[in-house]
Amino acid sequence: MTTHLNQPREVERLVNGMPTSDGAGVKLLRVLTQDLQRRLDPFLMLDYFHSDDPGDYLAGFPDHPHRGFETVTYMLAGRMRHRDNAGNEGLLGPGGVQWMTAGRGIVHSELPEQEDGLMQGFQLWLNLPGRNKMTTPAYRDIPADEIPVVTREDGVTVKVIAGEALGVAGAVSRPDTEPLYLDVQLPAGTRFEQPLPAGFNAFVYVYEGQAQVGGRAQPVAARQMAVLETREERDGVRVAAGDAPVRLLLIAGKPLRESIAQWGPFVMNSREEVIQAVEDFNAGKF
């Protein structure tokens, strides 16, 4: 099944990301940073981690709180153990996804269950609308074999984590932000097109090879994010591979258009709500 777009979106800008560390010293690349939150609403953050040096990841992410949004962890290689104070536990393995709704407050840890080898994957933060920020926390562990994968005759392979692609519904759907989360593999010389509603914000993150994005085939190198323009007449996204294969994420969603107030792991709609989140956490109310 193929899609033909009339006017694919073009690349608005390229983002290289910021090397940083988080948790107990895990080294990662922060691709979607706080200054892009309004532009890429409803997405708040995207981190990429990729290392075979245990010193870069072994300390993991000990107990820490969240309130007001969802975290989506997608593992490409390695194993990470999730535990939280709501009694949830799961082992995130290669190809698996952990989708956690922090809601009114949750405390969790994410710790590696390996002492060597490659650790590679992503964590995406997805905002919740104001009316749902204090919802009951929830957790879902989705093994790789429960995530739909579609392979076309030309070898293009699309893993549908959320949303819908090539006529296949993904493992997750959300009513307010309607996120699309695809992992796309392009053999050399192939292309893939995905329709998108005009008002959705969208971006492409290339993690292997060099992609060509948009009608003008803008080159996007590995470890670059392409923010895609949002214009009424554009009907979707086109990505292509040149002489070498490419792997990339295509992520899009319906903006909430609400105020964003963030302090560390708390994302609310106002400064007062963030202060309340800090007080509630310190009082042991999560």
Coordinates of C-alpha atoms in Angstrom, one line a residue:
M1 CA 0.0 0.0 0.0
T2 CA 1.5 3.4 -1.0
T3 CA 0.3 7.0 -0.5
H4 CA 0.8 9.8 -3.0
L5 CA 0.9 13.3 -1.6
N6 CA 0.1 16.4 -3.6
Q7 CA 2.2 18.9 -1.5
P8 CA 4.4 17.3 1.1
R9 CA 5.6 19.4 4.0
E10 CA 9.1 21.0 3.7
V11 CA 11.7 21.2 6.4
E12 CA 11.4 24.4 8.4
R13 CA 14.7 24.0 10.3
L14 CA 17.2 21.4 11.3
V15 CA 18.1 20.8 15.0
N16 CA 21.3 19.0 16.1
G17 CA 20.4 18.4 19.7
M18 CA 22.3 19.0 22.9
P19 CA 24.6 16.5 24.5
T20 CA 23.7 16.2 28.2
S21 CA 23.3 13.8 31.1
D22 CA 20.2 12.9 33.2
G23 CA 19.2 10.6 35.9
A24 CA 22.3 9.4 37.8
G25 CA 24.6 10.5 34.9
V26 CA 23.2 8.8 31.8
K27 CA 24.7 10.4 28.7
L28 CA 22.2 11.3 26.0
L29 CA 21.4 13.7 23.2
R30 CA 18.5 16.0 24.0
V31 CA 16.9 16.7 20.7
L32 CA 13.6 18.4 21.5
T33 CA 14.5 21.0 24.0
Q34 CA 12.4 23.3 26.1
D35 CA 12.6 26.2 23.7
L36 CA 10.8 24.0 21.0
Q37 CA 7.9 23.0 23.2
R38 CA 5.5 25.7 21.8
R39 CA 6.5 25.0 18.3
L40 CA 6.2 21.2 18.6
D41 CA 3.2 21.2 20.9
P42 CA 2.0 18.6 22.2
F43 CA 5.6 17.2 22.5
L44 CA 7.7 18.4 25.3
M45 CA 11.0 16.6 25.0
L46 CA 12.9 13.9 23.0
D47 CA 16.0 12.3 24.2
Y48 CA 18.2 9.8 22.2
F49 CA 20.6 7.5 24.0
H50 CA 23.1 5.4 22.2
S51 CA 26.2 3.9 23.8
D52 CA 28.1 0.6 24.2
D53 CA 30.1 2.1 27.1
P54 CA 28.6 0.9 30.4
G55 CA 29.9 4.1 32.1
D56 CA 27.5 6.1 30.0
Y57 CA 24.3 4.3 31.1
L58 CA 24.9 1.9 34.0
A59 CA 23.7 4.2 36.8
G60 CA 20.3 4.6 35.1
F61 CA 17.5 6.7 36.4
P62 CA 16.8 6.0 40.1
D63 CA 13.5 7.0 41.7
H64 CA 12.2 10.3 40.4
P65 CA 8.8 12.0 40.2
H66 CA 6.6 13.2 37.3
R67 CA 3.3 15.0 37.0
G68 CA 1.1 16.4 34.2
F69 CA 2.3 14.5 31.1
E70 CA 3.1 11.1 29.5
T71 CA 6.5 9.5 28.9
V72 CA 7.1 7.1 26.0
T73 CA 10.3 5.1 26.1
Y74 CA 11.2 3.1 23.0
M75 CA 14.1 0.7 23.3
L76 CA 16.1 -0.3 20.2
A77 CA 18.8 -2.2 22.0
G78 CA 19.4 -3.1 25.7
R79 CA 17.2 -3.8 28.6
M80 CA 15.7 -1.4 31.2
R81 CA 13.7 -2.3 34.3
H82 CA 10.7 0.0 35.2
R83 CA 9.3 0.1 38.8
D84 CA 6.9 2.7 40.2
N85 CA 5.1 3.5 43.4
A86 CA 1.8 2.5 41.9
G87 CA 3.0 -1.1 42.0
N88 CA 3.8 -1.4 38.3
E89 CA 6.9 -3.2 37.1
G90 CA 8.1 -4.2 33.6
L91 CA 11.2 -5.1 31.7
L92 CA 11.7 -3.0 28.6
G93 CA 13.6 -5.0 26.0
P94 CA 14.8 -4.5 22.4
G95 CA 11.9 -3.2 20.2
G96 CA 9.6 -2.7 23.1
V97 CA 7.8 0.5 24.3
Q98 CA 6.9 1.7 27.8
W99 CA 4.0 4.2 27.8
M100 CA 3.5 5.8 31.2
T101 CA 0.9 8.4 32.1
A102 CA 2.2 10.4 35.1
G103 CA -1.1 12.1 35.6
R104 CA -1.5 13.6 39.1
G105 CA 1.9 12.1 40.2
I106 CA 4.0 9.0 40.0
V107 CA 7.5 8.1 41.3
H108 CA 9.4 5.6 39.2
S109 CA 12.8 4.3 38.4
E110 CA 14.4 3.0 35.1
L111 CA 17.5 1.0 35.7
P112 CA 19.6 -1.0 33.2
E113 CA 19.5 -4.8 33.5
Q114 CA 22.8 -5.3 31.7
E115 CA 26.4 -4.6 32.6
D116 CA 27.8 -4.2 29.1
G117 CA 26.7 -4.1 25.5
L118 CA 24.7 -1.5 23.5
M119 CA 22.0 0.6 25.1
Q120 CA 20.0 2.5 22.5
G121 CA 16.6 4.1 22.4
F122 CA 14.4 7.2 22.9
Q123 CA 12.3 8.9 25.5
L124 CA 9.5 11.2 24.3
W125 CA 7.5 13.4 26.6
L126 CA 3.9 14.0 25.5
N127 CA 1.8 16.7 27.1
L128 CA -1.6 16.1 28.7
P129 CA -4.5 18.6 28.4
G130 CA -5.1 20.7 31.5
R131 CA -8.3 18.8 32.3
N132 CA -6.4 15.5 32.4
K133 CA -3.2 16.5 34.2
M134 CA -4.5 15.2 37.5
T135 CA -5.8 12.0 36.1
T136 CA -4.9 8.6 37.7
P137 CA -1.4 7.5 36.8
A138 CA -1.2 4.6 34.4
Y139 CA 1.5 2.3 32.9
R140 CA 1.6 0.0 29.9
D141 CA 4.5 -2.2 28.9
I142 CA 4.3 -3.1 25.2
P143 CA 6.6 -5.9 24.0
A144 CA 8.1 -5.7 20.5
D145 CA 5.8 -8.5 19.2
E146 CA 2.7 -6.5 20.1
I147 CA 3.6 -3.5 18.0
P148 CA 2.4 -3.7 14.4
V149 CA 5.0 -3.7 11.7
V150 CA 4.2 -3.3 8.0
T151 CA 6.7 -4.2 5.2
R152 CA 6.0 -3.1 1.6
E153 CA 7.2 -5.0 -1.5
D154 CA 10.1 -2.5 -1.9
G155 CA 11.4 -3.3 1.6
V156 CA 10.2 -0.1 3.3
T157 CA 9.3 -1.2 6.9
V158 CA 7.1 0.9 9.2
K159 CA 6.7 0.1 12.9
V160 CA 3.4 1.7 14.0
I161 CA 3.9 2.6 17.7
A162 CA 1.0 5.1 17.8
G163 CA -1.5 6.4 15.3
E164 CA -2.0 4.8 11.9
A165 CA 0.1 4.2 8.8
L166 CA -0.3 2.1 5.7
G167 CA -3.8 1.2 6.8
V168 CA -2.6 -0.3 10.1
A169 CA -3.5 1.0 13.5
G170 CA -0.7 1.4 16.0
A171 CA -0.3 -0.1 19.4
V172 CA -1.4 3.1 21.1
S173 CA -4.0 5.8 20.5
R174 CA -4.7 9.0 22.4
P175 CA -7.9 11.1 21.9
D176 CA -6.7 14.6 22.7
T177 CA -3.2 14.8 21.1
E178 CA -3.8 12.0 18.5
P179 CA 0.0 11.2 18.3
L180 CA 1.6 9.5 15.4
Y181 CA 4.8 7.7 16.3
L182 CA 6.5 5.7 13.5
D183 CA 9.9 4.0 13.2
V184 CA 10.6 3.9 9.5
Q185 CA 13.3 1.8 7.7
L186 CA 14.1 2.8 4.2
P187 CA 16.3 0.6 1.9
A188 CA 18.5 2.5 -0.5
G189 CA 16.5 4.2 -3.3
T190 CA 13.1 4.0 -1.6
R191 CA 10.7 6.6 -0.2
F192 CA 7.7 6.7 2.2
E193 CA 4.8 9.2 2.4
Q194 CA 2.5 9.7 5.3
P195 CA -0.6 11.8 5.2
L196 CA -1.1 14.3 8.1
P197 CA -3.9 16.6 9.2
A198 CA -2.9 20.2 8.3
G199 CA -2.9 21.5 11.8
F200 CA -0.7 18.8 13.3
N201 CA 2.9 19.6 14.4
A202 CA 5.5 17.1 13.1
F203 CA 9.1 16.3 13.0
V204 CA 11.5 13.7 11.7
Y205 CA 14.5 12.4 13.6
V206 CA 17.1 10.4 11.6
Y207 CA 19.2 8.0 13.6
E208 CA 20.9 6.0 10.9
G209 CA 22.0 7.1 7.5
Q210 CA 21.0 10.3 5.7
A211 CA 17.4 11.0 4.7
Q212 CA 15.9 13.3 2.1
V213 CA 12.9 15.0 3.6
G214 CA 10.1 17.0 1.9
G215 CA 9.3 17.8 -1.7
R216 CA 12.7 19.5 -2.1
A217 CA 14.5 16.5 -0.7
Q218 CA 16.3 18.4 2.1
P219 CA 19.2 16.3 3.3
V220 CA 18.9 15.4 7.0
A221 CA 21.9 13.6 8.5
A222 CA 22.0 11.1 11.3
R223 CA 21.4 12.6 14.7
Q224 CA 19.5 15.5 13.2
M225 CA 15.9 16.5 13.7
A226 CA 13.9 18.1 10.9
V227 CA 11.1 20.3 12.1
L228 CA 8.4 20.3 9.5
E229 CA 6.4 23.3 8.4
T230 CA 2.8 23.5 9.4
R231 CA 0.8 25.0 6.5
E232 CA -2.8 24.5 5.5
E233 CA -2.1 23.3 1.9
R234 CA 0.5 20.7 2.9
D235 CA -1.0 17.2 3.1
G236 CA 1.7 15.1 4.7
V237 CA 5.4 14.0 5.0
R238 CA 7.7 12.5 2.4
V239 CA 11.0 10.8 3.4
A240 CA 13.4 9.1 1.1
A241 CA 16.8 7.3 1.1
G242 CA 19.5 7.9 -1.4
D243 CA 22.3 5.4 -2.0
A244 CA 22.3 4.0 1.5
P245 CA 19.6 2.8 3.8
V246 CA 18.0 5.1 6.4
R247 CA 16.3 4.7 9.8
L248 CA 14.2 7.5 11.3
L249 CA 11.4 8.4 13.5
L250 CA 8.4 10.3 12.2
I251 CA 6.4 11.9 15.0
A252 CA 3.3 14.2 14.8
G253 CA 0.4 15.3 17.0
K254 CA -2.5 17.6 17.5
P255 CA -1.4 20.7 19.4
L256 CA -3.2 21.4 22.7
R257 CA -2.6 25.2 22.4
E258 CA -2.5 25.6 26.2
S259 CA 0.0 27.4 28.4
I260 CA 3.1 25.3 29.4
A261 CA 4.7 25.7 32.8
Q262 CA 7.6 23.3 33.5
W263 CA 9.9 22.8 36.4
G264 CA 12.0 19.7 35.9
P265 CA 9.8 16.6 36.0
F266 CA 6.5 18.6 36.5
V267 CA 4.6 20.1 33.5
M268 CA 1.5 22.0 34.3
N269 CA -0.4 25.0 32.9
S270 CA 0.6 27.6 35.5
R271 CA 3.4 28.5 37.9
E272 CA 1.0 28.0 40.8
E273 CA 0.3 24.5 39.7
V274 CA 4.0 23.6 39.4
I275 CA 4.6 25.0 42.9
Q276 CA 1.7 22.8 44.1
A277 CA 3.2 19.8 42.4
V278 CA 6.6 20.4 44.2
E279 CA 4.8 20.8 47.6
D280 CA 2.7 17.6 47.0
F281 CA 5.8 15.6 46.1
N282 CA 7.7 16.9 49.1
A283 CA 4.7 16.0 51.3
G284 CA 4.7 12.4 50.0
K285 CA 1.3 12.8 48.2
F286 CA 2.4 11.2 44.9

